[in-house]
Amino acid sequence: MVSVFAIPTGTLAAIITILYLATRTIYRLYFHPLHKIPGPKLAAASHCVEFYYDVIKGGKYIFAIERMHQVYGPIVRINPRQVHISDPEFYDEIYTSAARPRDKDVYATARLGSPLSVISTNSHRHHRLRRRVLNNFFSKQSVMSLEPLIQEKCQLLARYFERASRSGTLVRVNDTLAAFTSDVIAHYCYGESYHYLENPDGKNHLKEGLGGLLLLVHVFYFFPWLPRLFAIIPIQLTRMLSPSMSALADFQLRIRKQSAETLSDITNKTKKNGNEQQTIFEALVDPSIPAEERTIERLTDEGVIVLGAGSETTANNMALCLYHLSENPSVMQRLRNELEQVMPNPTSTASWAELERLPYFNGVINETLRLAIGGSWRLPRIPTEETLRYKDFMIPQGTPVIMTQYFVHMNPDIFPNPTKFDPERWITATEQHHNLAKYLVPFNRGTRNCIGLNLAYAELYLGIAAIARRFDMKVEDTTADNVMLARDYGVPHSETGCWNVKARVVNVLTK
C-alpha cells in the first residue's frame, strides 16, 4: 500500500484538484437546486462557456443565450448560478416594486468597477438609502426645471450643425451628441459644463473614459479584484498595460479631483446657496448624509456612473434616431409636418411637454428606444424573500434571475419584423387600444430602474426636435450594421466597436 505521504506534492495537488472539480461538477449537474432547469450541461457545470463568449469572443454570450432558448425553451440555466428567462409576460415578476425586494448579484455589479455607486449597491435596503438622495434630482418636475439648460445646449448643437453645413464637414454624429449629453449631465452634477459642445470634434474625456470601462466589463465580471489592483498601480504603468484601463483611470482621476473640490467647498456653498439650485453632488455631500456616504471614494464611484450613464446611452439613442430618419425620408417628412404644429419656424423652440403630446413623435421616440437596446447586458435580480415559480419550474429564493432587454424588444410575436424602424406600429397599437408600451423596457423596471430616464426623455425630445425640424442630413460611410447590436459590452457595440454614425448636413431649412 502506497502512503499518501510518498506521493509527490505536485501529483497530490493535481489529484485533489481533479477530485474537487469532479465532485463540484457532479453536484452542479445533479444535486444543485437549479439542476432541473433546462440548459446545456457545460454551461450548468462551469462558467467556461460564459467566459469564452464574453471575454474571448467579445460580448457574444447574449447570442449564445438566444440559441439556448431556441433549443431548450423560455427558461434556461446559463451558468451554475443564474437562470435566464425569455418571456416578456414574466418581466414584472423579476423587476418588481419595493413590496417584493430584489438584491443585485455581486458579480454583476463588480463589472462596473465602481462598487460604492448606487447602481452597484447590492442590498435592496442600502440601495434605497443611496437612491433616495438622487430621486428628487431626476424626477420629472426637477428635469423640467432643467429644461432651459437643455434648450441652451440644443442651440449650441444647432450652431455646430450650421457650421458643418457651411464647411461640408463629415459629422461624427455619436461624438457630437455625446458632447451634448455630456455637457448637460456635467452641469447638473457639478454646476458647470465641460464645454465639449464648443468643440465636438475634440477630446471628450467622459466618452473616452466610459468607452474604456465598457470594454472591460466582462473582464471585471470574472476578475472583480482587478479594479482594486489597477487603483494602486501607477497611472504611467496602467497606460502601458491597457489603453482601455488608461482612459478609465484618467477619467476617474478627473472625477476624483472634482469630488475633492465638492467636499472642500460644501461649507461655503451651504452658507451662500440660499436661492441657488443645489447640484447633484452638493446634495451627496450634504451634512445630513451619513459620514460614511460622504467620502471621496464614494463620490468618485458615483460620478463615474452618473456621468457615464447620463451621456453615452442617450447620445447613442439620438444617433440611432437620426440615422433612421435620414434613411427614411417619408418618416422624416411626417415627423417634420407634425413638429410644425408646435415649432412653426425651423428655429422655433417647443417645450418638452408640448413635444410629448405629438403622437407620431412619440412613435419615433418609442421605436428609437426599442431598437437602441440601451442596456444590452444581463441584469440579474435576486428574490430575497420569495421563491419564484415559472410555469412548472421553481426558482429558489436567493437565485439570480435575469431577463434581457434585447429578448423583449426583438420579440417578433410582439414586434413583427422587429429589426425594422417603424414608428407607425405605435400609432396602430394606440388606435387598437393595445398596450404596446408594456413591452418597452429601455430603462428597466422596478425599484432598480434607470434613475435618469426623465432626463434621457427630455434630451431625446428636445434634441431630436431641434435637429429634425431644421436640418437635412445624408448618412455616409454608415450602414445598418454600424447601429446594430453585434457585441454586448453593457451598451450595444457593432462588430467593429462603438456605434458610429457619420453624416453630412446637406440642407438648413429656413421655413
CSV table of N, CA and C in Angstrom, one decimal, residues 36 114 131 273 297 395 445 447 478-479 501 509:
chain,number,residue,atom,x,y,z
A,36,LYS,N,-32.7,21.0,-12.2
A,36,LYS,CA,-33.9,20.7,-13.1
A,36,LYS,C,-34.2,21.7,-14.1
A,114,SER,N,-17.1,50.3,-9.9
A,114,SER,CA,-17.4,51.4,-9.1
A,114,SER,C,-18.3,50.9,-7.9
A,131,ARG,N,-30.2,55.8,-3.1
A,131,ARG,CA,-31.0,56.3,-4.3
A,131,ARG,C,-31.9,57.5,-3.8
A,273,ASN,N,-25.8,79.5,-0.5
A,273,ASN,CA,-26.6,78.9,-1.5
A,273,ASN,C,-28.1,79.3,-1.5
A,297,GLU,N,-14.0,58.4,-2.2
A,297,GLU,CA,-14.2,57.2,-2.9
A,297,GLU,C,-15.6,57.0,-3.4
A,395,ILE,N,-37.9,28.4,-8.8
A,395,ILE,CA,-36.6,29.1,-8.8
A,395,ILE,C,-36.4,29.5,-7.3
A,445,ARG,N,-37.3,48.2,-15.2
A,445,ARG,CA,-38.5,48.5,-14.4
A,445,ARG,C,-38.2,48.2,-12.9
A,447,THR,N,-37.8,48.9,-8.7
A,447,THR,CA,-37.1,49.9,-7.8
A,447,THR,C,-35.6,50.1,-8.3
A,478,THR,N,-21.7,54.7,-43.4
A,478,THR,CA,-22.5,54.1,-42.3
A,478,THR,C,-23.6,53.2,-42.9
A,479,THR,N,-23.7,52.0,-42.3
A,479,THR,CA,-24.7,51.1,-42.7
A,479,THR,C,-25.5,50.7,-41.5
A,501,VAL,N,-22.2,56.7,-36.3
A,501,VAL,CA,-22.9,57.2,-37.4
A,501,VAL,C,-22.2,58.4,-37.9
A,509,LEU,N,-32.9,74.2,-43.2
A,509,LEU,CA,-34.2,74.8,-43.5
A,509,LEU,C,-34.4,76.2,-43.0
